[in-house]
Structures are given as C-alpha cells and as structure tokens.
XYZ file of C-alpha atoms in Angstrom:
697
model
C 0.000 0.000 0.000
C 1.524 3.320 -1.138
C 2.332 6.151 1.186
C -0.426 8.862 1.292
C -0.142 12.604 1.729
C 1.576 13.750 4.897
C -0.220 15.965 7.422
C 2.034 18.822 6.343
C 0.976 18.505 2.703
C -2.678 18.095 3.662
C -2.600 21.229 5.802
C -0.865 23.219 3.055
C -3.372 22.050 0.430
C -6.314 22.697 2.785
C -5.107 26.219 3.636
C -4.416 26.882 -0.058
C -7.954 25.830 -0.994
C -9.365 27.901 1.870
C -7.384 30.989 0.790
C -8.407 30.647 -2.861
C -12.038 30.003 -1.934
C -12.133 32.915 0.556
C -10.471 35.378 -1.794
C -12.656 34.251 -4.716
C -15.779 34.572 -2.598
C -14.786 38.033 -1.408
C -13.947 39.144 -4.962
C -17.235 37.849 -6.351
C -19.182 39.202 -3.391
C -17.686 42.697 -3.586
C -18.106 42.839 -7.382
C -21.693 41.501 -7.283
C -22.696 43.694 -4.356
C -21.102 46.755 -5.936
C -22.857 46.067 -9.228
C -26.188 45.479 -7.469
C -25.936 48.686 -5.443
C -24.786 50.675 -8.469
C -27.628 49.282 -10.618
C -30.185 50.055 -7.871
C -28.776 53.572 -7.526
C -28.812 54.139 -11.297
C -32.344 52.724 -11.612
C -33.535 54.996 -8.798
C -31.790 58.014 -10.351
C -33.154 57.242 -13.807
C -36.633 56.715 -12.351
C -36.467 60.111 -10.620
C -35.224 61.763 -13.847
C -38.102 60.147 -15.762
C -40.584 61.191 -13.065
C -39.230 64.757 -13.118
C -39.547 64.864 -16.919
C -43.127 63.553 -16.701
C -43.913 66.203 -14.067
C -42.424 68.939 -16.269
C -44.564 67.842 -19.249
C -47.584 67.585 -16.944
C -46.936 71.158 -15.819
C -46.704 72.297 -19.449
C -50.099 70.728 -20.184
C -51.518 72.114 -16.958
C -50.293 75.580 -17.897
C -52.154 75.397 -21.218
C -55.324 74.173 -19.534
C -55.148 76.981 -16.985
C -54.812 79.514 -19.821
C -57.826 77.943 -21.573
C -59.730 77.880 -18.272
C -59.088 81.606 -17.836
C -60.455 82.284 -21.328
C -63.402 79.917 -20.845
C -64.411 81.751 -17.640
C -64.564 85.197 -19.272
C -68.156 86.554 -19.042
C -68.221 87.350 -22.787
C -67.143 83.793 -23.695
C -69.836 82.304 -21.425
C -72.551 84.633 -22.721
C -74.899 83.037 -25.294
C -75.845 86.485 -26.638
C -72.270 87.273 -27.803
C -71.542 86.188 -31.368
C -69.111 83.254 -31.784
C -66.921 85.284 -34.202
C -66.484 88.015 -31.590
C -65.421 85.369 -29.061
C -62.907 83.967 -31.578
C -61.401 87.440 -32.092
C -61.107 87.863 -28.309
C -59.210 84.631 -27.619
C -56.867 85.120 -30.582
C -56.097 88.635 -29.404
C -54.972 87.202 -26.031
C -52.390 84.826 -27.621
C -51.355 87.024 -30.563
C -47.981 87.947 -29.011
C -47.029 84.391 -27.942
C -45.050 82.559 -30.667
C -45.680 79.159 -29.033
C -49.366 79.375 -30.044
C -50.153 78.411 -33.635
C -53.723 79.607 -33.184
C -56.949 79.520 -31.183
C -60.361 78.104 -32.100
C -63.867 78.101 -30.623
C -66.850 75.874 -31.461
C -70.478 75.816 -30.356
C -72.152 72.900 -28.581
C -72.611 71.162 -31.981
C -68.904 71.254 -32.862
C -69.346 74.042 -35.455
C -67.260 77.189 -35.198
C -64.167 79.189 -36.105
C -60.896 77.265 -36.610
C -57.323 78.412 -36.042
C -57.140 79.405 -39.731
C -60.201 81.659 -39.454
C -62.586 79.307 -41.248
C -66.133 78.567 -40.068
C -66.358 74.751 -40.172
C -68.115 71.720 -38.685
C -65.421 69.636 -36.927
C -67.564 67.704 -34.461
C -66.110 64.381 -35.755
C -62.627 65.224 -34.431
C -61.836 62.899 -31.484
C -60.484 65.608 -29.168
C -63.555 67.761 -29.937
C -65.935 64.840 -29.238
C -64.413 64.415 -25.774
C -64.579 68.143 -25.001
C -68.204 68.323 -26.208
C -68.931 65.688 -23.564
C -67.867 68.139 -20.856
C -64.336 66.738 -20.296
C -61.017 68.509 -21.054
C -59.097 66.722 -23.835
C -55.806 66.818 -25.681
C -54.803 65.578 -29.126
C -51.415 63.862 -29.396
C -48.783 65.987 -31.195
C -48.736 65.246 -34.925
C -47.821 66.874 -38.214
C -50.720 69.082 -39.357
C -51.286 69.485 -43.083
C -53.345 72.615 -42.345
C -50.592 74.707 -40.759
C -47.564 72.644 -41.834
C -46.290 72.278 -38.256
C -46.167 69.644 -35.507
C -49.173 70.666 -33.426
C -50.839 69.779 -30.160
C -54.557 70.553 -29.694
C -55.900 71.382 -26.199
C -59.709 71.567 -25.801
C -61.769 72.774 -22.805
C -65.591 72.994 -22.346
C -67.296 76.402 -21.904
C -70.346 76.607 -19.602
C -73.288 78.992 -19.676
C -72.843 81.774 -17.128
C -76.535 81.528 -16.235
C -76.522 77.735 -15.848
C -73.240 76.049 -14.997
C -74.607 72.679 -16.150
C -75.331 73.945 -19.668
C -72.336 73.547 -22.010
C -72.456 76.162 -24.770
C -69.061 75.913 -26.492
C -65.542 74.435 -26.618
C -62.400 76.600 -26.680
C -59.291 75.115 -28.366
C -55.618 76.095 -28.264
C -53.122 74.790 -30.869
C -49.508 74.685 -29.596
C -46.232 74.190 -31.440
C -45.166 70.700 -30.235
C -41.465 71.275 -30.929
C -41.258 72.687 -27.399
C -42.050 69.200 -26.023
C -39.286 67.706 -28.194
C -36.892 70.380 -26.877
C -37.935 69.542 -23.312
C -37.038 65.840 -23.610
C -33.947 66.672 -25.710
C -32.485 68.738 -22.858
C -32.656 65.759 -20.461
C -29.669 63.425 -20.928
C -29.161 59.989 -19.370
C -25.840 58.166 -19.651
C -23.607 59.188 -22.550
C -26.159 60.022 -25.257
C -29.628 58.775 -24.252
C -32.690 61.023 -23.980
C -36.175 60.264 -22.658
C -39.111 60.189 -25.031
C -42.898 60.399 -24.631
C -45.417 57.932 -26.102
C -49.161 57.345 -25.936
C -49.530 54.185 -23.845
C -52.640 53.062 -25.743
C -51.404 53.542 -29.329
C -47.622 53.444 -28.825
C -47.227 56.543 -31.036
C -44.391 58.920 -30.184
C -45.628 62.161 -28.620
C -42.227 63.805 -28.033
C -38.715 62.733 -29.058
C -35.297 64.351 -29.297
C -35.386 63.336 -32.981
C -38.296 65.328 -34.477
C -38.630 62.911 -37.419
C -40.211 60.377 -35.044
C -43.187 62.750 -34.716
C -43.190 63.886 -38.327
C -43.272 60.309 -39.613
C -45.814 59.195 -36.943
C -43.614 56.320 -35.729
C -44.947 53.808 -33.180
C -42.913 52.132 -30.415
C -45.206 49.080 -30.448
C -44.399 48.311 -34.080
C -40.866 47.142 -33.314
C -39.156 46.355 -30.013
C -37.038 43.459 -28.561
C -38.957 40.486 -27.201
C -37.332 41.061 -23.803
C -39.202 44.385 -23.534
C -42.612 42.662 -23.705
C -43.205 42.797 -19.891
C -42.184 46.488 -19.908
C -44.534 47.306 -22.804
C -47.354 45.469 -21.015
C -46.799 47.461 -17.798
C -46.842 50.714 -19.811
C -50.124 49.645 -21.447
C -51.512 48.899 -17.957
C -50.515 52.388 -16.769
C -47.850 51.215 -14.284
C -44.558 53.028 -13.566
C -41.255 51.274 -12.825
C -37.492 51.230 -13.413
C -35.977 47.907 -14.562
C -33.025 46.326 -16.371
C -33.236 43.853 -19.256
C -30.747 42.127 -21.573
C -31.165 42.183 -25.351
C -30.967 38.537 -26.471
C -29.566 39.526 -29.889
C -26.845 41.995 -28.928
C -26.316 40.614 -25.371
C -26.271 44.233 -24.195
C -27.949 45.319 -20.955
C -30.336 48.279 -20.887
C -31.817 50.326 -18.060
C -35.417 51.379 -18.705
C -37.669 53.620 -16.591
C -41.179 54.818 -17.371
C -43.679 57.129 -15.644
C -47.147 58.482 -16.588
C -47.594 62.177 -17.415
C -51.139 62.112 -16.012
C -53.654 64.877 -16.345
C -56.061 64.338 -19.215
C -53.581 62.319 -21.299
C -52.459 58.730 -21.828
C -48.861 59.920 -22.257
C -45.916 58.027 -20.722
C -42.335 59.272 -20.381
C -39.886 56.450 -21.201
C -36.105 56.539 -20.759
C -33.895 53.728 -22.100
C -30.085 53.789 -21.815
C -27.321 51.145 -22.179
C -26.175 49.839 -18.798
C -22.560 50.186 -19.965
C -22.924 53.989 -19.748
C -23.256 53.648 -15.972
C -21.397 50.389 -15.148
C -18.113 51.047 -17.007
C -16.254 51.699 -13.738
C -17.115 48.191 -12.520
C -14.804 46.609 -15.130
C -11.822 48.558 -13.762
C -12.818 47.531 -10.245
C -12.961 43.873 -11.323
C -9.392 44.040 -12.784
C -8.055 45.592 -9.562
C -9.767 42.915 -7.473
C -8.243 40.102 -9.599
C -4.701 41.564 -9.339
C -4.981 41.951 -5.555
C -6.426 38.432 -5.358
C -3.369 36.929 -7.154
C -0.840 38.836 -5.012
C -2.480 37.977 -1.675
C -2.888 34.324 -2.713
C 0.860 33.846 -3.505
C 1.962 35.609 -0.283
C -0.508 33.560 1.787
C 0.753 30.261 0.323
C 4.436 31.042 1.090
C 3.634 32.181 4.603
C 1.470 29.110 5.185
C 4.224 26.672 4.090
C 6.740 28.307 6.469
C 4.380 28.277 9.483
C 3.153 24.699 8.932
C 6.685 23.297 8.515
C 7.897 24.893 11.738
C 4.778 23.992 13.729
C 4.717 20.288 12.763
C 8.384 19.555 13.595
C 7.614 18.451 17.229
C 5.074 15.938 15.920
C 7.913 13.933 14.300
C 9.562 13.465 17.698
C 6.172 12.462 19.179
C 5.649 9.906 16.396
C 9.004 8.232 17.141
C 8.211 8.024 20.891
C 4.798 6.456 20.274
C 6.370 3.951 17.853
C 8.841 2.930 20.546
C 6.074 2.367 23.128
C 4.072 0.340 20.585
C 7.062 -2.005 19.968
C 7.464 -5.373 21.667
C 9.418 -3.886 24.568
C 6.409 -1.682 25.618
C 8.701 0.543 27.683
C 6.539 2.919 29.769
C 9.515 4.593 31.447
C 10.601 6.715 28.398
C 9.607 10.480 28.164
C 9.754 13.205 25.413
C 11.743 16.369 26.092
C 10.223 19.287 23.968
C 10.057 22.926 25.181
C 7.362 24.150 22.714
C 4.644 26.333 24.273
C 1.961 25.986 21.573
C -0.807 23.389 21.151
C 1.677 20.762 19.882
C 3.796 21.283 23.032
C 0.647 20.737 25.095
C -0.021 17.500 23.154
C 3.554 16.292 23.961
C 3.108 17.143 27.670
C -0.203 15.324 27.603
C 1.531 12.285 26.106
C 4.160 12.297 28.903
C 1.400 12.543 31.528
C -0.545 9.764 29.833
C 2.538 7.528 29.801
C 3.140 8.138 33.511
C -0.496 7.431 34.356
C -0.464 4.275 32.258
C 2.727 3.179 34.023
C 0.987 3.464 37.401
C -2.178 1.670 36.201
C -0.336 -1.243 34.656
C 1.670 -1.663 37.887
C -1.575 -1.867 39.951
C -3.202 -4.247 37.449
C -0.296 -6.651 37.696
C -0.697 -6.733 41.492
C -4.494 -7.391 41.214
C -4.199 -10.077 38.540
C -3.684 -13.017 40.967
C -6.672 -11.928 43.168
C -8.948 -11.927 40.104
C -7.971 -15.490 39.157
C -8.970 -16.808 42.641
C -12.285 -14.845 42.703
C -13.197 -16.215 39.273
C -13.183 -19.817 40.516
C -15.494 -19.007 43.492
C -17.909 -17.045 41.266
C -18.321 -19.951 38.821
C -19.459 -22.343 41.625
C -21.946 -19.866 43.245
C -23.539 -19.016 39.898
C -24.389 -22.660 39.146
C -26.115 -23.152 42.570
C -28.249 -19.975 42.113
C -29.457 -21.096 38.690
C -30.740 -24.433 40.026
C -32.813 -22.748 42.819
C -34.356 -20.215 40.447
C -35.545 -22.948 38.060
C -37.478 -24.713 40.877
C -39.220 -21.464 42.005
C -40.251 -20.675 38.428
C -42.054 -24.037 37.979
C -44.157 -23.507 41.177
C -45.178 -19.977 40.152
C -46.346 -21.153 36.703
C -48.718 -23.704 38.370
C -50.300 -21.024 40.651
C -50.637 -18.638 37.740
C -52.576 -21.194 35.653
C -55.170 -21.661 38.457
C -55.631 -17.887 38.822
C -56.206 -17.508 35.083
C -59.098 -19.973 35.222
C -60.668 -18.029 38.142
C -60.204 -14.730 36.261
C -62.055 -16.102 33.185
C -65.060 -17.067 35.349
C -65.183 -13.564 36.891
C -65.017 -11.966 33.421
C -67.951 -14.098 32.172
C -70.051 -13.104 35.216
C -69.180 -9.425 34.725
C -70.141 -9.614 31.036
C -73.570 -11.060 31.848
C -74.217 -8.427 34.509
C -73.146 -5.673 32.070
C -75.664 -6.924 29.493
C -78.470 -6.878 32.098
C -77.406 -3.390 33.227
C -77.340 -2.096 29.645
C -80.839 -3.473 29.018
C -82.136 -1.748 32.171
C -80.431 1.518 31.196
C -81.916 1.281 27.695
C -85.374 0.695 29.162
C -84.893 3.616 31.525
C -83.822 5.896 28.625
C -86.814 4.842 26.533
C -89.191 5.493 29.425
C -87.599 8.899 30.079
C -87.822 9.755 26.383
C -91.484 8.673 26.383
C -92.224 10.881 29.415
C -90.443 13.843 27.833
C -92.128 13.305 24.471
C -95.548 13.022 26.125
C -94.963 16.228 28.078
C -93.774 18.030 24.935
C -96.723 16.723 22.926
C -99.129 17.834 25.629
C -97.608 21.310 25.723
C -97.654 21.493 21.933
C -101.315 20.476 21.795
C -102.199 23.049 24.470
C -100.317 25.696 22.475
C -102.077 24.527 19.285
C -105.482 24.869 21.020
C -104.568 28.409 22.043
C -103.416 29.190 18.489
C -106.656 27.750 17.064
C -108.696 29.978 19.370
C -106.629 32.965 18.281
C -107.073 32.022 14.629
C -110.859 31.676 15.178
C -111.013 35.204 16.595
C -108.929 36.518 13.674
C -111.135 34.686 11.159
C -114.282 36.155 12.715
C -112.794 39.665 12.545
C -111.693 39.046 8.960
C -115.200 37.848 7.995
C -116.674 41.085 9.405
C -114.111 43.118 7.475
C -114.913 41.247 4.270
C -118.641 41.979 4.687
C -117.866 45.666 5.163
C -115.487 45.596 2.174
C -118.150 43.919 0.023
C -120.668 46.650 0.895
C -118.113 49.405 0.172
C -117.123 47.818 -3.160
C -120.774 47.606 -4.234
C -121.303 51.306 -3.384
C -118.104 52.174 -5.318
C -119.361 50.213 -8.332
C -122.671 52.115 -8.335
C -120.847 55.476 -8.082
C -118.528 54.430 -10.904
C -121.563 53.742 -13.132
C -122.917 57.232 -12.303
C -119.549 58.744 -13.280
C -119.583 56.809 -16.565
C -123.059 58.114 -17.380
C -122.028 61.731 -16.730
C -118.876 61.312 -18.857
C -121.047 59.988 -21.702
C -123.212 63.116 -21.413
C -120.059 65.297 -21.590
C -118.978 63.395 -24.688
C -122.350 64.105 -26.377
C -122.097 67.812 -25.472
C -118.541 67.916 -26.862
C -119.855 66.519 -30.147
C -122.450 69.318 -30.265
C -119.663 71.899 -29.749
C -117.755 70.353 -32.641
C -120.797 70.737 -34.890
C -121.329 74.361 -33.778
C -117.652 75.155 -34.430
C -117.983 73.656 -37.935
C -120.948 75.978 -38.618
C -118.873 78.971 -37.390
C -115.994 77.963 -39.664
C -118.374 77.700 -42.643
C -119.825 81.140 -41.875
C -116.299 82.615 -41.617
C -115.381 81.084 -44.956
C -118.521 82.456 -46.647
C -117.885 85.838 -45.058
C -114.335 85.832 -46.415
C -115.644 85.049 -49.937
C -118.208 87.841 -49.682
C -115.509 90.294 -48.508
C -113.315 89.358 -51.448
C -116.175 89.834 -53.901
C -117.037 93.200 -52.289
C -113.398 94.311 -52.629
C -113.411 93.318 -56.307
C -116.678 95.226 -56.921
C -115.325 98.255 -55.040
C -112.230 98.192 -57.248
C -114.498 98.182 -60.361
C -116.434 101.150 -58.931
C -113.276 103.282 -58.787
C -113.229 106.321 -56.464
C -116.851 105.839 -55.566
C -116.159 102.427 -54.130
C -113.121 103.320 -52.003
C -115.111 103.630 -48.791
C -116.859 100.365 -49.450
C -113.456 98.784 -50.223
C -112.181 99.729 -46.739
C -115.256 98.171 -45.131
C -114.840 95.006 -47.231
C -111.188 94.768 -46.226
C -112.065 94.999 -42.519
C -114.777 92.351 -42.989
C -112.238 90.099 -44.691
C -109.775 90.561 -41.817
C -112.536 89.817 -39.326
C -113.453 86.714 -41.348
C -109.828 85.507 -41.351
C -109.566 86.123 -37.608
C -112.812 84.197 -37.032
C -111.547 81.365 -39.251
C -108.263 81.147 -37.302
C -110.102 81.213 -33.981
C -112.475 78.532 -35.289
C -109.479 76.366 -36.200
C -107.980 76.873 -32.741
C -111.311 76.040 -31.097
C -111.596 72.991 -33.340
C -108.121 71.818 -32.303
C -108.945 72.352 -28.649
C -112.268 70.507 -29.059
C -110.444 67.611 -30.773
C -108.019 67.457 -27.864
C -110.939 67.547 -25.397
C -112.729 64.850 -27.408
C -109.656 62.585 -27.309
C -109.314 63.158 -23.553
C -113.028 62.400 -23.050
C -112.711 59.203 -25.101
C -109.742 58.143 -22.953
C -111.702 58.949 -19.786
C -114.740 56.993 -21.109
C -112.539 54.018 -21.894
C -110.821 54.199 -18.482
C -114.190 54.591 -16.760
C -115.561 51.495 -18.509
C -112.424 49.522 -17.528
C -112.763 50.777 -13.948
C -116.417 49.670 -13.835
C -115.527 46.210 -15.063
C -112.689 46.035 -12.501
C -115.071 47.053 -9.685
C -117.464 44.296 -10.710
C -114.642 41.762 -10.765
C -113.463 42.919 -7.295
C -116.997 42.542 -5.922
C -117.228 38.983 -7.272
C -113.785 38.079 -5.835
C -114.726 39.490 -2.417
C -117.897 37.374 -2.396
C -115.898 34.208 -3.178
C -113.278 35.077 -0.531
C -116.008 35.676 2.067
C -117.413 32.189 1.416
C -113.940 30.666 1.863
C -113.492 32.530 5.160
C -116.764 31.053 6.462
C -115.568 27.547 5.503
C -112.210 28.134 7.267
C -114.057 29.305 10.383
C -116.137 26.089 10.495
C -113.029 23.914 9.967
C -111.128 25.673 12.767
C -114.015 25.112 15.204
C -113.941 21.370 14.413
C -110.127 21.382 14.832
C -110.465 22.955 18.280
C -112.805 20.168 19.481
C -110.404 17.430 18.186
C -107.405 19.080 19.818
C -109.132 19.080 23.210
C -109.706 15.290 22.909
C -106.005 14.728 22.016
C -104.943 16.781 25.052
C -106.990 14.600 27.424
C -105.450 11.406 25.957
C -101.928 12.793 26.360
C -102.545 13.576 30.044
C -103.530 9.924 30.689
C -100.467 8.674 28.753
C -98.177 10.993 30.715
C -99.373 9.617 34.080
C -98.789 6.009 32.933
C -95.300 6.818 31.655
C -94.350 8.392 35.020
C -95.362 5.180 36.865
C -93.229 3.050 34.518
C -90.303 5.432 34.974
C -90.432 5.142 38.799
C -90.358 1.314 38.671
C -87.471 1.390 36.171
C -85.433 3.646 38.478
C -85.881 1.183 41.365
C -84.668 -1.704 39.162
C -81.644 0.384 38.083
C -80.603 0.963 41.701
C -80.692 -2.778 42.546
C -78.717 -3.608 39.394
C -75.993 -1.121 40.340
C -75.437 -2.913 43.695
C -74.921 -6.265 41.899
C -72.583 -4.669 39.348
C -70.469 -3.057 42.086
C -70.022 -6.434 43.868
C -68.926 -8.153 40.626
C -66.495 -5.321 39.837
C -64.898 -5.605 43.293
C -64.444 -9.371 42.782
C -62.907 -8.743 39.339
C -60.560 -6.072 40.718
C -59.412 -8.451 43.504
C -58.715 -11.229 40.977
C -56.869 -8.835 38.682
C -54.764 -7.580 41.613
C -53.746 -11.177 42.492
C -52.941 -11.834 38.821
C -50.815 -8.697 38.685
C -48.912 -9.698 41.827
C -48.286 -13.241 40.496
C -47.251 -11.772 37.120
C -44.813 -9.442 38.871
C -43.359 -12.341 40.870
C -43.097 -14.434 37.694
C -41.348 -11.553 35.876
C -38.985 -11.079 38.804
C -38.176 -14.791 38.798
C -37.593 -14.672 35.049
C -35.371 -11.670 35.511
C -33.444 -13.439 38.260
C -33.166 -16.501 36.030
C -31.932 -14.385 33.130
C -29.595 -12.564 35.487
C -28.244 -15.940 36.569
C -27.644 -16.871 32.964
C -26.045 -13.489 32.330
C -23.965 -13.895 35.475
C -22.755 -17.260 34.237
C -21.913 -15.759 30.863
C -20.191 -12.819 32.535
C -18.247 -15.199 34.731
C -17.016 -17.046 31.648
C -16.181 -13.786 29.884
C -14.451 -12.481 32.988
C -12.383 -15.616 33.244
C -11.337 -15.242 29.623
C -10.645 -11.527 30.114
C -8.479 -12.200 33.168
C -6.362 -14.551 31.079
C -6.079 -11.927 28.312
C -5.139 -9.257 30.874
C -2.552 -11.558 32.286
C -1.005 -12.112 28.865
C -1.089 -8.353 28.007
C 0.151 -6.998 31.340
C 3.149 -9.255 31.303
C 4.400 -7.495 28.151
C 4.860 -4.080 29.888
C 8.104 -3.033 31.541
C 7.424 -1.111 34.770
C-alpha cells in the first residue's frame, strides 16, 4: 500500500484551498454587491429623472389648460348672446404675441365654429372635440398638421353657460407648437447620449422625441421592439410606472429602462432607455483591480502558510518516534519526550508524557491485582451454578399457581359480562321510558299551544269575515258610483260633439264671409273712387273673417283634444267599472272561503281538546313506569359493584403473580447473564494476564 499525503501537505493544500475560496468569494461578493448597489442607484436616479420629466410635461399641459380655463371663464365667452366670431377674435387677441401658439379656435355645442385658420367649419367628428363636447377637457397627441404645416398639439376645454353652470355652450381650443415638447425631452440626458421620449400608452405613437422625425413620420414604439421588452410594454399599457433592467438577447447588451405616466387628461408616458454600460463602465476597472490583488495575496498567503506549517509540525515527528517505541514489543513505559514548545503541539507532547506516567501506574496496579482476580473467578463460577438451580425450581411452582388464577379470572369476566348486558338493558329501558315521558310532556304542551293558536285564529277569522262583509258593501257602493260617473262622462262626450258641430258651422260662416268680402273688394275696385269707402269696409270684414276662421281652427283643435281626452276617460271609466265588478265577485268568493275556514277551525279545536286529554292519561302512565325502572336500576348497580370488586381483587392477584413471575424470570436471566459474565471475565483475566506481562514497569 503506497504512502499517502503527509499531514504537512494536507494542511498546506487545505489552507491553499481555503485561501483561494475565501479570496474568490470576497472578490465575487464585492463585485456583485457593488454592481447590485450601483444598478439600484442608477435605476432609482433614472426613475427620478423620468418622473421629473413627466412632471415637467404635466406642468406644461396644466399651464395650457389653466390659460384655456381663464379664457373659458370670461363673461363674454360664457354669454350666449355674444356672437361666436367676436369670441374667436377675443381669444386670438390674447395669444397674438405668444409665438408658441399656432392659433386659437372656438366651437359651439354642436362642434361648429371658427378654426385656427379663421374658417367657419363643422369639426364635431374630431376625437379631441368629441371628448370636449362631452364636458371633459381633452388633448390631441402631437402630430404633423397638413393645415398649418407644423407639428401641433390641440388642447380643448368645455365652456359653460354663465346663467346655468350645467349647460355647455361651447368648446375653446388652443393649438400649440409641439417642438417645445421635443426640446424639453432633448435637454434631459441619461448616460452618454440617451434622452427620454414620450409615447401614448394606448397607441404606442411617439408624442415627443429628441429626434423630431419620429413625430413627423408618426412612428410607433409598439411596431418594433425586442422580445425582452414585452413585460415592460405590457406594464406601460396597464398604466404602471417602474425602473428595470433587461438584456437584449440579440446583442447581449444590458439596458436600463424607466417609465412614468404624465397624467392629467392624457395617456402619455415618459420612457427613458439607456445602455447599462454607460453607468457600469467603472465596474470593469474595479474587477481588474480585485483580480490583481487576489493573485498577489494568494501567492503571499501560500508562502507564509508553508513556512508556518513546517515549523509547527516539527515536534510531531519526535512524538511519532516516541509512540512507535512504546508500541514495539518492549512496551517501555519509562521513556519520556523532552520538547520545550509552548503551543498546542507542546501541550499535546506534555499530555503524552502525563498519559505515559499514568499508564505506568495503572499497569503496575493491574499486575498486582491479577492473581486476586484469578482466585475470585473460581469461586464465582461455583456460586452461579447453585443460584441457577434454585431459580428454576421457584419458576415451575409460580407457573402452576398462575394457571389456576387464570381460570378463576375467566369465570369472573364471564359473570361481569352477563351483569353488564343486564345493566345495559335496564339503562336502555330507563332511557326509553324517560324519552317517552319527555315526548308526552312536549306533545301535551304542543297540543295546548295549538289549542290556544286555534282559538286565536278563530277570533282573527271572525274579525276578517266582518271586514270582508264591510269591504263587500263598500265595493258595491263604489261600483254604483262608478256607473254614475260613466253616465255623466257619456253626457259630456255628447255635449262635446255638439260643440264640434257648432264650431264647424262657425268655420263655414267665416269662410262664406271671407268670400263675400273678397267679392265686395273686387266690386269696389271696379267702382273706382266711388267704391273706395266700401273697399275699406270690405277689407275689414275680410280681416274679421280671417280672424274668425283662425279662432275657429284653434277652437276645433282644442275641441279635438278635449274629445280625445273624453274618449280616454270613457274608456278608463268602462275599464274601472268592469274592474269594480270583478273585485266585488272576488270578495264574495273570498267571504265564502273565510266562512268555511271558520267552520273547519271550530272542528279542529274540538279534536285538539280530545287529544290533550289522551296525552294527560299517557303521561301519568309513563311516570309510573319510569319510577319502577329507576328502582330496578338501583338494585342492578349494587350487583354490578359487587362483581367489579371481585374482578378487581382477581386482577390484583394476577398482577402480583405476574410481577413475581417476571422477577423470577429476571433473576433466572440474570443468573444466565452472570454465568456468561463469569465465563467472559475468566477469559478476560487470562487476556489481561497475557497483556500486562508485556509491559516493563
């Protein structure tokens, strides 16, 4: 068998592995922790930058809305009497000196009004205008406008009537040059060359970007993005804000992305994406420094470890030689090791010297006691054999007594079982009797309660029958009055028809009068100057005829309306009469049923009284049976107690015999063990004798 590694080599290898592992762990830990903290710091910083940018854009939008709100609250703008063109001139005059405004527009509550170009148009189909016409401020995403040739943002705000704040009368619109938003995000820089951008979270269209062509060409973020950004895109669509890192599977490059909603009346989101290398470049230099320091400290630690281990293990060589000498055939316990080392190895050597001295003393005493043990072993062998014979005889006698007690115990168990069965039967009978008594009492109480309820129901039925008689009389009177009302309404209908006929006669007279007036005017015209006076009279008659005709038409319309109302009333009156008749018939039928219920309840009351008397008799009989059963239960308990005492006495004797039997068995086993121990001891004494004789003391 080949020689293995020495302790020195093992310690050096172990320390080397420990140093490499510790230094590697520290290097990885410091690098990973530094990267984690740096990434968290950068993500937090980028998130705050994105949030600040979103807040700045929100403030820009809020500023425009406040300007529009100021205009929308002007009394002239909220006045329905002021012409829409005058309002348009007013709001454009306010923003005329501000180059950021492309123009102002105002529309009525139908979406028709004056545009930023001064045209009067119907633009109610525009999405931002639809929202504002619904009473909610709105904004149109920045886009290239073919009308003004600029990238424009439309802000719209409702205008309310000054007399009724719930009445929307117009929408005021401001059109802003959106390049200011692009300048805003272009001024914010993340990393080396990254800028935030703004998108609409629902459509993905760019709202603001440092590169204006993204807005001009109406580009959409959702059209093309790495698959690893899918969770980020989904969170943006859900309106959530966050700051995360992801790795592009194609380029293997890490990116830091943060996103935050602008809020207000928009679906805009500010998004900032920058390569992680812009922020983590310093970590690579840190990693190189850590690796260099790791190599230097590892080499120095190995050299120092070899020197210390070699010097520390030198005393162990001397100890090995001393132990080898003791383990030889001479077994000399008088030799000692002389080493002055004060470390743990020196303590081990001192411990070895003490152990050798102690062993020297023990072996000396053992040699003296060896002869005494040989003599005691012979005596022990003889005594053990005698004890075993006596124990065997006692065990046979105990087994015989135990068999007789088992037979007696079986008889007691059979008697106890029979008594238990009788006791259970008595208990069952007692329970049944008690249940019968309880049930009878409950049934009696229930029947008494039922009798009381029946009496109460009888009283209620009698009262209800009286009420139904009164109701029947009232319904009959109501039916007669309803018929009188119907007759009077029919008379009114006939009179209305007569008024219609009279109005028709008046209309015919007015028409004839008008024709006569026209003819008179024509004749007066033929008469020339002589007929001028008559012409004036004819003209007045014609006017009077026209007035009468118009009044006749109005009266006719009113009479038609009255006729329709009367017809409706006649129809309703007829329906009401039929309903009254039906109610009277139903009340008569219900009254008959109430009389039948009253008779049935009286019969039920008589039967319930008979049941109550029978239950009283049954209850008295059940109480007598219960008393006799309780007496029988008491006598049975006395018998059961006597049998249990006999069983307990028998079981106690059995337990005592079993304990004695176990003790005898234990003694018997102990005797066997003692015999075995005696044999082992005899063999051990011989082995001790052979071993002790090898030591030199």
